[in-house]
Amino acid sequence: MTMDQDTTDVLVIGSGIAGCAAALTAAREGADVTIATKATRPEGASSWWAQGGIAVSKDDPEQFKQDIIEASDGTADPEAVDVLVEYANDAVLDVLLETLDVEFDRVEPRSTEDERTESVSSAGGAGGSSVGKAQLDFGQEAAHSDERILHVDASTGKAIHVPFLNYLEGREDVEIREGAAALELLRHEGRVYGAMVESDGEIEPLFAGSTILATGGIGELYPNSTNPEGMTGDGIGMAALAGAEVADMEYVQFHPTVCTAADDQFLVSEAVRGEGALLRNAEGERFMPDYHADAELAPRDVVARAVKTERDRTGEVRLDVSPLDFASEFPDLVELCEDNGIDYREGIPVAPAEHFLCGGVVVDDRGRASLEDLYAVGETARTGVHGANRLASTSLLEGLVWGLRAGSDAAESLRDVSEIRTIEPPGLLDRDPELPGQFAREKFRRLRRVMDEYVGLERDPAQLRRAQGVLRRLKGEVDAYVRTRTSRSLYELRHAAITALLIARAASENPESRGTHYLLESPEASAD
């Protein structure tokens, strides 16, 4: 192991849209930025996999706000939602259209650059027109009362993320370190000074004036997830271990339409239902009107539970895409179906799968966490925007808006570099032999089984208590090994165990079913 001193003005841990946005504005403010990311290619970040699109306010931020709050079952923080809808149009115009030139789908041939820019920049202003009213093609998704989703087929995340990374790589003030995993935060007396980072088997302290956590989701905690591999809740685990405040951890969103029957399971965008696709059970019956007045466009938590119920009752649920021209409107999804031997003309078999954590590290409107010089953005953060349930196509937007604000604030509050160098890094021990290669894999299987059975789409209070017991023992085992061994897989397991325990504990302590947190009544719970 090496313990060389390395410093940067702003350290961004993670390379999704939130991390990229933070790096962009920090660099614009004159900071030297280092992005440390476990991903070694774009597919390693959750943003790359986002299908549906990115929502904007157009010329009606108040209605957008109401949709977000209603989808959250009334639990979203109104002030946080105000920030999101107020800055939505400007953020998309500045970064995605003017800086990255993302080619969003359009309803007519592209006109001049001036016309395109004018149509977007007028949004949200006094008397302004809708964003790209005559040119950009807006989609509608579940729980949205208007067509406000910008998209690129069903691969919007990819269309944004790749040019974003390419743009940052071209800047001299931004360094991207791929295959670099943050193991723990460098902290002292309530302040964060960077992180211990592992790359190619070597571990070194990377000191920073400000540290921004943008590590993405928690997909590795569940057997079925829409997240890419490696989403082990690192940012939340590190922040919680350092003493940062976390909240809303019980609100784990499950996407209702994931094709788990495929060799490589894939998400079927909510935009497909927005265009008219219908959910049918094994008996061919359309069932969503029986569960909610908005049918297929009901909030995600409602649709996910309905799909689970009908699968349990009839054995299968399929997404009927015959009401729309699926092949021309969603060619990327057609390709996924064909690659996995799914005949979409007969309906796409779907099931709920873990999708998004609405809670996380508590931050303010600038992404500042409860520890000094620590920020969190994207899915790692709990901004208050989502409450108990996230509105479709707001994750990319939240990551973009909070990333921009956090990066700017971090650059403005930089400490002197000489002070950064004075912090003594922890001594990571490596005195015992390495653990067998299957050790972490076996423990992860145990963790996923507990989360799937006890802390999933529907929860039983008695089973939540059992889950906490199992997860505490698992965390204790991992902690014992971490004291004498240092490896990426062991630290990822530790972060996952901490995050899983936080989810189970929060779910157990919340007696009210709201949004994604849905409690079942059991005889044992009633007796208690």
Short mmCIF file of C-alpha atoms in Angstrom, two decimals:
data_model
loop_
_atom_site.label_atom_id
_atom_site.label_comp_id
_atom_site.label_asym_id
_atom_site.label_seq_id
_atom_site.Cartn_x
_atom_site.Cartn_y
_atom_site.Cartn_z
CA MET A 1 0.00 0.00 0.00
CA THR A 2 1.13 3.53 -0.68
CA MET A 3 0.31 6.52 1.50
CA ASP A 4 1.39 9.35 -0.80
CA GLN A 5 -0.11 12.80 -0.15
CA ASP A 6 -2.42 13.96 -2.89
CA THR A 7 -4.65 17.06 -2.87
CA THR A 8 -7.41 18.61 -4.90
CA ASP A 9 -9.66 21.62 -4.42
CA VAL A 10 -12.87 19.66 -4.90
CA LEU A 11 -13.18 15.88 -4.76
CA VAL A 12 -16.25 14.40 -6.43
CA ILE A 13 -16.86 10.74 -5.60
CA GLY A 14 -18.98 9.30 -8.41
CA SER A 15 -19.45 10.09 -12.10
CA GLY A 16 -23.18 10.11 -12.80
CA ILE A 17 -25.03 13.22 -13.91
CA ALA A 18 -25.00 14.68 -10.38
CA GLY A 19 -21.25 14.20 -9.97
CA CYS A 20 -20.55 15.53 -13.46
CA ALA A 21 -22.72 18.59 -12.82
CA ALA A 22 -20.91 19.27 -9.55
CA ALA A 23 -17.52 18.94 -11.24
CA LEU A 24 -18.63 21.26 -14.05
CA THR A 25 -19.68 24.18 -11.87
CA ALA A 26 -16.78 23.76 -9.43
CA ALA A 27 -14.39 24.00 -12.39
CA ARG A 28 -16.29 26.97 -13.80
CA GLU A 29 -15.74 28.71 -10.45
CA GLY A 30 -11.98 28.21 -10.77
CA ALA A 31 -11.47 25.08 -8.68
CA ASP A 32 -9.27 22.14 -9.60
CA VAL A 33 -11.54 19.09 -9.54
CA THR A 34 -10.84 15.38 -9.18
CA ILE A 35 -13.56 12.86 -9.97
CA ALA A 36 -12.93 9.48 -8.32
CA THR A 37 -15.29 6.84 -9.67
CA LYS A 38 -15.57 3.08 -9.37
CA ALA A 39 -16.91 2.99 -12.91
CA THR A 40 -14.44 2.12 -15.67
CA ARG A 41 -16.89 2.89 -18.46
CA PRO A 42 -20.08 4.98 -18.73
CA GLU A 43 -22.31 1.94 -18.10
CA GLY A 44 -21.02 1.83 -14.53
CA ALA A 45 -23.06 4.89 -13.51
CA SER A 46 -26.80 4.80 -12.87
CA SER A 47 -27.37 7.89 -15.03
CA TRP A 48 -26.22 5.97 -18.10
CA TRP A 49 -29.15 3.57 -17.66
CA ALA A 50 -31.89 6.19 -17.28
CA GLN A 51 -34.48 5.58 -19.98
CA GLY A 52 -37.50 7.81 -19.63
CA GLY A 53 -36.00 11.28 -19.77
CA ILE A 54 -35.62 14.50 -17.80
CA ALA A 55 -38.59 16.57 -16.72
CA VAL A 56 -38.66 20.36 -17.02
CA SER A 57 -41.01 23.02 -15.71
CA LYS A 58 -41.83 24.48 -19.15
CA ASP A 59 -43.93 27.58 -18.40
CA ASP A 60 -45.82 26.11 -15.44
CA PRO A 61 -43.49 25.40 -12.50
CA GLU A 62 -46.39 25.52 -10.03
CA GLN A 63 -48.18 22.61 -11.71
CA PHE A 64 -44.90 20.67 -11.86
CA LYS A 65 -44.50 21.29 -8.13
CA GLN A 66 -47.99 20.02 -7.40
CA ASP A 67 -47.37 16.85 -9.41
CA ILE A 68 -44.18 16.15 -7.44
CA ILE A 69 -45.90 16.66 -4.08
CA GLU A 70 -48.92 14.57 -5.04
CA ALA A 71 -46.72 11.72 -6.26
CA SER A 72 -44.87 11.83 -2.94
CA ASP A 73 -48.15 11.27 -1.10
CA GLY A 74 -47.86 14.76 0.34
CA THR A 75 -44.46 14.14 1.96
CA ALA A 76 -42.09 16.10 -0.30
CA ASP A 77 -40.50 19.24 1.17
CA PRO A 78 -42.22 22.17 -0.61
CA GLU A 79 -39.15 24.41 -0.30
CA ALA A 80 -36.91 21.79 -1.88
CA VAL A 81 -39.43 21.27 -4.68
CA ASP A 82 -39.45 25.03 -5.25
CA VAL A 83 -35.69 24.90 -5.86
CA LEU A 84 -36.07 22.05 -8.33
CA VAL A 85 -38.85 23.57 -10.43
CA GLU A 86 -37.40 27.09 -10.30
CA TYR A 87 -34.00 26.05 -11.68
CA ALA A 88 -35.13 23.18 -13.93
CA ASN A 89 -35.38 25.08 -17.21
CA ASP A 90 -32.19 27.08 -16.74
CA ALA A 91 -30.17 24.00 -15.78
CA VAL A 92 -31.35 22.03 -18.80
CA LEU A 93 -30.77 24.96 -21.15
CA ASP A 94 -27.32 25.78 -19.80
CA VAL A 95 -25.84 22.30 -19.48
CA LEU A 96 -27.74 19.91 -21.71
CA LEU A 97 -28.66 22.12 -24.65
CA GLU A 98 -26.03 24.86 -24.83
CA THR A 99 -22.97 23.15 -23.30
CA LEU A 100 -23.42 19.50 -24.30
CA ASP A 101 -25.78 19.95 -27.28
CA VAL A 102 -27.82 16.86 -26.35
CA GLU A 103 -29.99 15.86 -29.30
CA PHE A 104 -33.36 15.42 -27.62
CA ASP A 105 -36.16 13.96 -29.73
CA ARG A 106 -38.09 16.49 -31.78
CA VAL A 107 -41.48 16.69 -33.40
CA GLU A 108 -40.21 18.43 -36.52
CA PRO A 109 -36.85 18.97 -38.25
CA ARG A 110 -34.42 21.04 -36.24
CA SER A 111 -34.50 24.75 -37.07
CA THR A 112 -31.69 27.22 -36.52
CA GLU A 113 -29.66 27.22 -33.35
CA ASP A 114 -30.96 30.69 -32.47
CA GLU A 115 -34.57 29.57 -32.74
CA ARG A 116 -33.95 26.52 -30.61
CA THR A 117 -32.20 28.50 -27.88
CA GLU A 118 -34.85 31.21 -27.86
CA SER A 119 -37.64 28.68 -27.49
CA VAL A 120 -35.98 27.20 -24.41
CA SER A 121 -34.69 30.33 -22.74
CA SER A 122 -38.12 31.89 -22.75
CA ALA A 123 -39.45 29.16 -20.46
CA GLY A 124 -40.36 30.17 -16.96
CA GLY A 125 -39.96 33.88 -17.63
CA ALA A 126 -42.76 36.36 -17.35
CA GLY A 127 -45.08 35.59 -20.19
CA GLY A 128 -42.62 33.07 -21.59
CA SER A 129 -43.64 30.25 -23.87
CA SER A 130 -43.16 26.56 -23.20
CA VAL A 131 -39.70 25.06 -23.55
CA GLY A 132 -39.26 24.32 -27.24
CA LYS A 133 -43.01 24.50 -27.83
CA ALA A 134 -42.78 23.89 -31.57
CA GLN A 135 -39.68 21.73 -31.70
CA LEU A 136 -38.75 19.56 -28.73
CA ASP A 137 -40.85 16.43 -28.32
CA PHE A 138 -42.21 16.23 -24.77
CA GLY A 139 -43.44 12.93 -23.37
CA GLN A 140 -45.82 12.21 -20.52
CA GLU A 141 -45.24 9.70 -17.75
CA ALA A 142 -47.05 8.41 -14.70
CA ALA A 143 -48.41 11.03 -12.27
CA HIS A 144 -47.45 13.93 -14.57
CA SER A 145 -50.40 16.14 -15.46
CA ASP A 146 -48.66 17.50 -18.55
CA GLU A 147 -46.26 16.49 -21.31
CA ARG A 148 -42.97 17.81 -19.93
CA ILE A 149 -40.41 14.99 -20.36
CA LEU A 150 -37.45 15.61 -22.67
CA HIS A 151 -36.11 12.32 -24.00
CA VAL A 152 -33.85 10.59 -26.49
CA ASP A 153 -35.77 7.46 -27.51
CA ALA A 154 -35.55 5.22 -24.41
CA SER A 155 -31.86 5.96 -23.82
CA THR A 156 -31.87 9.47 -22.42
CA GLY A 157 -29.31 8.75 -19.71
CA LYS A 158 -26.80 7.45 -22.23
CA ALA A 159 -27.36 10.43 -24.54
CA ILE A 160 -26.60 12.83 -21.67
CA HIS A 161 -23.92 10.96 -19.76
CA VAL A 162 -21.49 10.12 -22.55
CA PRO A 163 -21.13 13.69 -23.88
CA PHE A 164 -20.96 14.97 -20.29
CA LEU A 165 -17.97 12.75 -19.48
CA ASN A 166 -16.33 13.61 -22.81
CA TYR A 167 -16.75 17.31 -22.13
CA LEU A 168 -15.22 17.08 -18.64
CA GLU A 169 -12.32 14.97 -19.90
CA GLY A 170 -11.48 17.81 -22.26
CA ARG A 171 -11.06 20.32 -19.44
CA GLU A 172 -7.61 20.83 -17.95
CA ASP A 173 -9.05 21.64 -14.53
CA VAL A 174 -10.88 18.31 -14.20
CA GLU A 175 -9.17 14.96 -13.62
CA ILE A 176 -11.21 11.76 -13.89
CA ARG A 177 -9.82 8.72 -12.08
CA GLU A 178 -11.66 5.61 -13.24
CA GLY A 179 -11.64 2.37 -11.28
CA ALA A 180 -11.04 4.35 -8.08
CA ALA A 181 -13.14 3.41 -5.05
CA ALA A 182 -13.49 5.60 -1.98
CA LEU A 183 -13.20 3.40 1.12
CA GLU A 184 -13.85 5.91 3.88
CA LEU A 185 -13.98 9.64 4.49
CA LEU A 186 -11.07 11.53 6.04
CA ARG A 187 -12.65 13.33 8.95
CA HIS A 188 -11.69 15.16 12.12
CA GLU A 189 -13.85 17.04 14.63
CA GLY A 190 -16.91 17.23 12.40
CA ARG A 191 -15.06 18.25 9.26
CA VAL A 192 -14.34 16.16 6.15
CA TYR A 193 -10.96 16.44 4.44
CA GLY A 194 -11.32 14.04 1.52
CA ALA A 195 -11.28 10.26 1.36
CA MET A 196 -9.13 7.16 1.37
CA VAL A 197 -9.18 5.93 -2.23
CA GLU A 198 -8.25 2.51 -3.61
CA SER A 199 -7.09 2.05 -7.20
CA ASP A 200 -5.33 -0.98 -8.70
CA GLY A 201 -4.77 -2.43 -5.24
CA GLU A 202 -3.09 0.70 -3.88
CA ILE A 203 -4.68 2.87 -1.22
CA GLU A 204 -3.91 6.53 -0.65
CA PRO A 205 -5.47 9.52 1.08
CA LEU A 206 -6.88 12.04 -1.37
CA PHE A 207 -7.22 15.34 0.50
CA ALA A 208 -9.74 17.93 -0.62
CA GLY A 209 -11.03 21.33 0.34
CA SER A 210 -14.56 20.05 -0.26
CA THR A 211 -15.84 16.52 -0.82
CA ILE A 212 -18.99 15.79 -2.83
CA LEU A 213 -20.61 12.35 -2.56
CA ALA A 214 -22.32 11.30 -5.80
CA THR A 215 -22.04 7.52 -5.57
CA GLY A 216 -25.49 6.63 -6.89
CA GLY A 217 -27.94 4.04 -5.64
CA ILE A 218 -28.30 0.83 -3.66
CA GLY A 219 -29.08 -1.75 -6.34
CA GLU A 220 -26.65 -4.35 -4.97
CA LEU A 221 -28.76 -4.61 -1.80
CA TYR A 222 -31.57 -6.37 -3.71
CA PRO A 223 -31.56 -9.41 -6.03
CA ASN A 224 -33.47 -7.55 -8.76
CA SER A 225 -32.63 -3.95 -9.53
CA THR A 226 -32.51 -1.54 -12.45
CA ASN A 227 -29.14 -0.21 -11.20
CA PRO A 228 -25.82 -1.19 -12.77
CA GLU A 229 -23.39 -3.38 -10.86
CA GLY A 230 -21.43 -1.80 -8.05
CA MET A 231 -24.23 0.30 -6.53
CA THR A 232 -23.48 -0.63 -2.90
CA GLY A 233 -24.60 2.52 -1.12
CA ASP A 234 -21.00 3.66 -0.64
CA GLY A 235 -21.72 7.35 -0.15
CA ILE A 236 -24.44 6.76 2.43
CA GLY A 237 -22.39 4.16 4.26
CA MET A 238 -19.30 6.37 4.42
CA ALA A 239 -21.27 9.45 5.45
CA ALA A 240 -23.23 7.64 8.16
CA LEU A 241 -20.04 6.10 9.54
CA ALA A 242 -18.50 9.59 9.67
CA GLY A 243 -21.49 10.88 11.63
CA ALA A 244 -23.50 12.65 8.92
CA GLU A 245 -27.25 12.81 9.26
CA VAL A 246 -29.37 10.53 7.06
CA ALA A 247 -33.15 10.43 6.65
CA ASP A 248 -36.06 8.86 4.72
CA MET A 249 -34.12 5.63 4.29
CA GLU A 250 -37.30 3.54 4.37
CA TYR A 251 -38.47 5.02 1.08
CA VAL A 252 -37.07 2.58 -1.48
CA GLN A 253 -38.82 2.88 -4.82
CA PHE A 254 -39.50 -0.19 -6.95
CA HIS A 255 -40.05 0.31 -10.66
CA PRO A 256 -43.22 -1.55 -11.72
CA THR A 257 -42.16 -2.61 -15.23
CA VAL A 258 -38.86 -4.44 -15.35
CA CYS A 259 -38.44 -7.39 -17.69
CA THR A 260 -36.92 -9.88 -15.25
CA ALA A 261 -37.65 -12.79 -17.60
CA ALA A 262 -34.75 -11.72 -19.84
CA ASP A 263 -31.25 -13.14 -19.57
CA ASP A 264 -30.15 -9.60 -18.72
CA GLN A 265 -33.13 -7.98 -17.02
CA PHE A 266 -33.99 -4.55 -18.35
CA LEU A 267 -36.25 -1.69 -17.43
CA VAL A 268 -39.20 -0.82 -19.65
CA SER A 269 -39.52 2.94 -19.47
CA GLU A 270 -42.53 4.56 -17.91
CA ALA A 271 -42.74 6.56 -21.12
CA VAL A 272 -44.13 3.43 -22.81
CA ARG A 273 -47.18 3.56 -20.55
CA GLY A 274 -47.28 7.30 -21.10
CA GLU A 275 -47.74 6.62 -24.81
CA GLY A 276 -50.62 4.19 -24.19
CA ALA A 277 -49.25 0.74 -23.25
CA LEU A 278 -51.51 -1.31 -20.95
CA LEU A 279 -50.82 -3.74 -18.12
CA ARG A 280 -52.57 -7.11 -18.37
CA ASN A 281 -52.49 -10.13 -16.08
CA ALA A 282 -52.10 -13.76 -17.13
CA GLU A 283 -55.82 -13.90 -17.96
CA GLY A 284 -55.46 -11.01 -20.39
CA GLU A 285 -57.37 -8.61 -18.16
CA ARG A 286 -56.39 -4.96 -17.89
CA PHE A 287 -56.33 -4.42 -14.12
CA MET A 288 -54.93 -0.97 -13.30
CA PRO A 289 -58.33 0.85 -13.49
CA ASP A 290 -59.37 -1.31 -10.52
CA TYR A 291 -56.45 -0.02 -8.45
CA HIS A 292 -56.31 3.72 -9.24
CA ALA A 293 -58.25 6.34 -11.15
CA ASP A 294 -55.16 7.15 -13.22
CA ALA A 295 -54.76 3.46 -14.18
CA GLU A 296 -51.37 2.82 -15.84
CA LEU A 297 -50.33 6.41 -15.09
CA ALA A 298 -50.82 6.13 -11.33
CA PRO A 299 -47.81 6.83 -9.05
CA ARG A 300 -45.07 4.23 -9.24
CA ASP A 301 -45.66 2.75 -5.80
CA VAL A 302 -49.31 2.09 -6.62
CA VAL A 303 -48.51 0.48 -9.98
CA ALA A 304 -45.69 -1.62 -8.53
CA ARG A 305 -47.88 -3.09 -5.78
CA ALA A 306 -50.68 -3.74 -8.26
CA VAL A 307 -48.30 -5.59 -10.59
CA LYS A 308 -47.04 -7.69 -7.67
CA THR A 309 -50.60 -8.49 -6.58
CA GLU A 310 -51.68 -9.58 -10.06
CA ARG A 311 -48.54 -11.64 -10.56
CA ASP A 312 -49.19 -13.41 -7.26
CA ARG A 313 -52.85 -13.93 -8.13
CA THR A 314 -52.63 -14.97 -11.79
CA GLY A 315 -48.99 -15.91 -12.28
CA GLU A 316 -47.89 -13.23 -14.77
CA VAL A 317 -48.21 -9.62 -15.87
CA ARG A 318 -47.42 -8.39 -19.37
CA LEU A 319 -47.12 -4.90 -20.79
CA ASP A 320 -49.33 -4.73 -23.88
CA VAL A 321 -47.65 -2.35 -26.34
CA SER A 322 -50.13 -2.91 -29.18
CA PRO A 323 -51.94 0.46 -28.64
CA LEU A 324 -48.83 2.33 -29.84
CA ASP A 325 -46.31 2.10 -32.66
CA PHE A 326 -43.74 0.53 -30.34
CA ALA A 327 -41.19 -0.30 -33.02
CA SER A 328 -40.85 3.25 -34.29
CA GLU A 329 -41.29 5.08 -31.00
CA PHE A 330 -38.97 2.91 -28.88
CA PRO A 331 -36.42 1.22 -31.16
CA ASP A 332 -33.90 0.80 -28.31
CA LEU A 333 -36.43 -1.21 -26.30
CA VAL A 334 -37.33 -3.25 -29.37
CA GLU A 335 -33.65 -4.14 -29.70
CA LEU A 336 -33.47 -5.15 -26.03
CA CYS A 337 -36.52 -7.37 -26.45
CA GLU A 338 -35.11 -9.04 -29.55
CA ASP A 339 -31.69 -9.54 -27.98
CA ASN A 340 -33.34 -11.33 -25.05
CA GLY A 341 -35.77 -13.43 -27.06
CA ILE A 342 -38.84 -11.44 -25.97
CA ASP A 343 -41.61 -11.09 -28.56
CA TYR A 344 -42.98 -7.66 -27.66
CA ARG A 345 -45.98 -8.23 -29.93
CA GLU A 346 -47.22 -10.78 -27.39
CA GLY A 347 -46.63 -8.36 -24.52
CA ILE A 348 -43.50 -7.84 -22.44
CA PRO A 349 -43.42 -9.84 -19.17
CA VAL A 350 -42.75 -7.41 -16.32
CA ALA A 351 -42.27 -7.41 -12.57
CA PRO A 352 -41.29 -4.81 -9.96
CA ALA A 353 -37.58 -4.35 -9.16
CA GLU A 354 -35.64 -2.01 -6.89
CA HIS A 355 -35.10 1.26 -8.68
CA PHE A 356 -34.36 4.34 -6.55
CA LEU A 357 -33.70 5.37 -2.96
CA CYS A 358 -35.67 8.51 -2.12
CA GLY A 359 -33.78 9.08 1.14
CA GLY A 360 -30.08 9.35 1.88
CA VAL A 361 -27.61 11.87 3.29
CA VAL A 362 -29.54 14.91 4.50
CA VAL A 363 -28.55 18.05 2.58
CA ASP A 364 -29.77 21.62 2.23
CA ASP A 365 -30.61 23.52 -0.95
CA ARG A 366 -26.89 23.71 -1.81
CA GLY A 367 -26.18 20.04 -1.23
CA ARG A 368 -24.41 20.69 2.08
CA ALA A 369 -24.47 17.78 4.54
CA SER A 370 -24.37 18.04 8.35
CA LEU A 371 -20.55 17.65 8.39
CA GLU A 372 -18.46 20.64 7.39
CA ASP A 373 -17.09 20.57 3.82
CA LEU A 374 -19.15 17.49 2.93
CA TYR A 375 -21.78 17.56 0.19
CA ALA A 376 -24.07 14.92 -1.26
CA VAL A 377 -25.95 14.99 -4.57
CA GLY A 378 -28.02 12.68 -6.75
CA GLU A 379 -29.39 9.46 -5.34
CA THR A 380 -26.91 9.59 -2.46
CA ALA A 381 -28.63 12.70 -1.11
CA ARG A 382 -31.90 13.29 0.66
CA THR A 383 -32.87 16.70 -0.66
CA GLY A 384 -36.52 16.42 0.35
CA VAL A 385 -37.74 16.63 -3.25
CA HIS A 386 -39.03 13.06 -3.43
CA GLY A 387 -40.47 12.45 0.01
CA ALA A 388 -41.97 8.97 0.17
CA ASN A 389 -42.15 8.43 -3.59
CA ARG A 390 -40.32 9.88 -6.58
CA LEU A 391 -42.16 11.33 -9.56
CA ALA A 392 -41.01 9.82 -12.85
CA SER A 393 -38.12 11.51 -14.70
CA THR A 394 -37.15 13.79 -11.80
CA SER A 395 -33.98 11.91 -10.80
CA LEU A 396 -31.81 13.23 -13.64
CA LEU A 397 -33.19 16.71 -13.02
CA GLU A 398 -32.55 16.59 -9.27
CA GLY A 399 -29.01 15.34 -9.88
CA LEU A 400 -28.39 18.11 -12.40
CA VAL A 401 -29.84 20.95 -10.31
CA TRP A 402 -28.30 19.94 -6.97
CA GLY A 403 -25.03 18.97 -8.63
CA LEU A 404 -24.68 22.43 -10.16
CA ARG A 405 -25.52 24.13 -6.88
CA ALA A 406 -23.23 21.93 -4.77
CA GLY A 407 -20.27 22.30 -7.11
CA SER A 408 -20.58 26.07 -7.13
CA ASP A 409 -20.89 26.27 -3.34
CA ALA A 410 -17.99 23.89 -2.77
CA ALA A 411 -15.70 25.96 -4.98
CA GLU A 412 -16.69 29.19 -3.28
CA SER A 413 -15.93 27.85 0.23
CA LEU A 414 -12.49 26.34 -0.43
CA ARG A 415 -9.95 26.22 2.38
CA ASP A 416 -6.25 26.92 2.02
CA VAL A 417 -4.45 23.91 0.54
CA SER A 418 -1.79 24.02 3.25
CA GLU A 419 -4.46 23.28 5.85
CA ILE A 420 -5.66 20.30 3.82
CA ARG A 421 -2.21 18.71 4.02
CA THR A 422 -2.06 18.81 7.83
CA ILE A 423 -4.65 16.08 8.41
CA GLU A 424 -3.25 12.75 9.55
CA PRO A 425 -4.80 9.90 7.50
CA PRO A 426 -6.02 6.78 9.29
CA GLY A 427 -3.80 3.74 9.38
CA LEU A 428 -5.62 1.05 7.42
CA LEU A 429 -4.48 -2.34 8.64
CA ASP A 430 -3.50 -5.21 6.40
CA ARG A 431 -1.89 -7.63 8.80
CA ASP A 432 -4.13 -10.66 8.19
CA PRO A 433 -4.30 -12.78 5.05
CA GLU A 434 -6.79 -11.82 2.38
CA LEU A 435 -10.24 -13.32 2.69
CA PRO A 436 -11.36 -16.02 0.26
CA GLY A 437 -12.73 -14.59 -2.97
CA GLN A 438 -16.22 -15.94 -2.26
CA PHE A 439 -16.44 -14.38 1.22
CA ALA A 440 -17.95 -11.05 0.11
CA ARG A 441 -20.15 -12.75 -2.50
CA GLU A 442 -21.64 -15.11 0.09
CA LYS A 443 -22.30 -12.29 2.53
CA PHE A 444 -23.91 -10.21 -0.22
CA ARG A 445 -26.22 -13.11 -1.09
CA ARG A 446 -27.27 -13.29 2.54
CA LEU A 447 -27.85 -9.53 2.68
CA ARG A 448 -29.91 -9.53 -0.54
CA ARG A 449 -32.03 -12.42 0.65
CA VAL A 450 -32.90 -10.58 3.87
CA MET A 451 -33.70 -7.31 2.04
CA ASP A 452 -35.81 -9.08 -0.59
CA GLU A 453 -37.82 -11.13 1.89
CA TYR A 454 -38.22 -8.62 4.71
CA VAL A 455 -37.53 -5.08 3.42
CA GLY A 456 -39.03 -5.17 -0.05
CA LEU A 457 -42.09 -3.79 -1.79
CA GLU A 458 -44.38 -4.80 1.10
CA ARG A 459 -43.18 -5.02 4.70
CA ASP A 460 -44.32 -6.86 7.79
CA PRO A 461 -43.37 -5.12 11.08
CA ALA A 462 -42.33 -8.41 12.70
CA GLN A 463 -40.14 -9.33 9.74
CA LEU A 464 -38.53 -5.89 9.81
CA ARG A 465 -37.38 -6.62 13.36
CA ARG A 466 -35.94 -9.95 12.24
CA ALA A 467 -34.17 -8.22 9.36
CA GLN A 468 -32.50 -5.80 11.73
CA GLY A 469 -31.20 -8.66 13.86
CA VAL A 470 -29.69 -10.44 10.87
CA LEU A 471 -28.20 -7.25 9.43
CA ARG A 472 -26.67 -6.23 12.77
CA ARG A 473 -24.90 -9.58 13.01
CA LEU A 474 -23.73 -9.29 9.41
CA LYS A 475 -22.38 -5.78 10.00
CA GLY A 476 -20.62 -6.98 13.13
CA GLU A 477 -18.89 -9.76 11.20
CA VAL A 478 -17.76 -7.33 8.50
CA ASP A 479 -16.55 -4.77 11.04
CA ALA A 480 -14.39 -7.41 12.70
CA TYR A 481 -12.67 -8.24 9.42
CA VAL A 482 -12.22 -4.57 8.42
CA ARG A 483 -10.14 -4.01 11.57
CA THR A 484 -7.38 -6.26 10.26
CA ARG A 485 -7.84 -6.33 6.47
CA THR A 486 -8.24 -3.69 3.79
CA SER A 487 -9.85 -4.50 0.47
CA ARG A 488 -12.38 -2.87 -1.84
CA SER A 489 -14.82 -5.78 -1.70
CA LEU A 490 -14.78 -5.78 2.10
CA TYR A 491 -15.43 -2.04 2.31
CA GLU A 492 -18.21 -2.25 -0.28
CA LEU A 493 -19.81 -4.98 1.82
CA ARG A 494 -19.45 -2.79 4.88
CA HIS A 495 -21.13 0.16 3.15
CA ALA A 496 -23.93 -2.10 1.93
CA ALA A 497 -24.48 -3.58 5.39
CA ILE A 498 -24.63 -0.12 7.00
CA THR A 499 -27.05 1.15 4.34
CA ALA A 500 -29.25 -1.94 4.56
CA LEU A 501 -29.43 -1.65 8.33
CA LEU A 502 -30.37 2.03 8.05
CA ILE A 503 -33.19 1.11 5.65
CA ALA A 504 -34.53 -1.68 7.85
CA ARG A 505 -34.30 0.44 10.99
CA ALA A 506 -36.08 3.42 9.41
CA ALA A 507 -38.80 1.12 8.02
CA SER A 508 -39.30 -0.46 11.43
CA GLU A 509 -39.55 2.92 13.16
CA ASN A 510 -42.13 4.33 10.73
CA PRO A 511 -45.59 2.94 11.60
CA GLU A 512 -47.37 4.75 8.75
CA SER A 513 -47.70 3.43 5.21
CA ARG A 514 -46.81 6.28 2.86
CA GLY A 515 -45.68 6.07 -0.74
CA THR A 516 -43.02 3.40 -1.21
CA HIS A 517 -43.14 2.37 2.49
CA TYR A 518 -46.07 -0.05 2.63
CA LEU A 519 -46.78 -2.03 5.80
CA LEU A 520 -48.74 -5.24 6.02
CA GLU A 521 -50.71 -6.10 9.14
CA SER A 522 -49.69 -9.40 10.69
CA PRO A 523 -51.02 -11.25 13.77
CA GLU A 524 -47.60 -10.98 15.38
CA ALA A 525 -47.43 -7.23 14.81
CA SER A 526 -50.96 -6.77 16.15
CA ALA A 527 -50.07 -8.71 19.28
CA ASP A 528 -47.10 -6.44 19.86
#
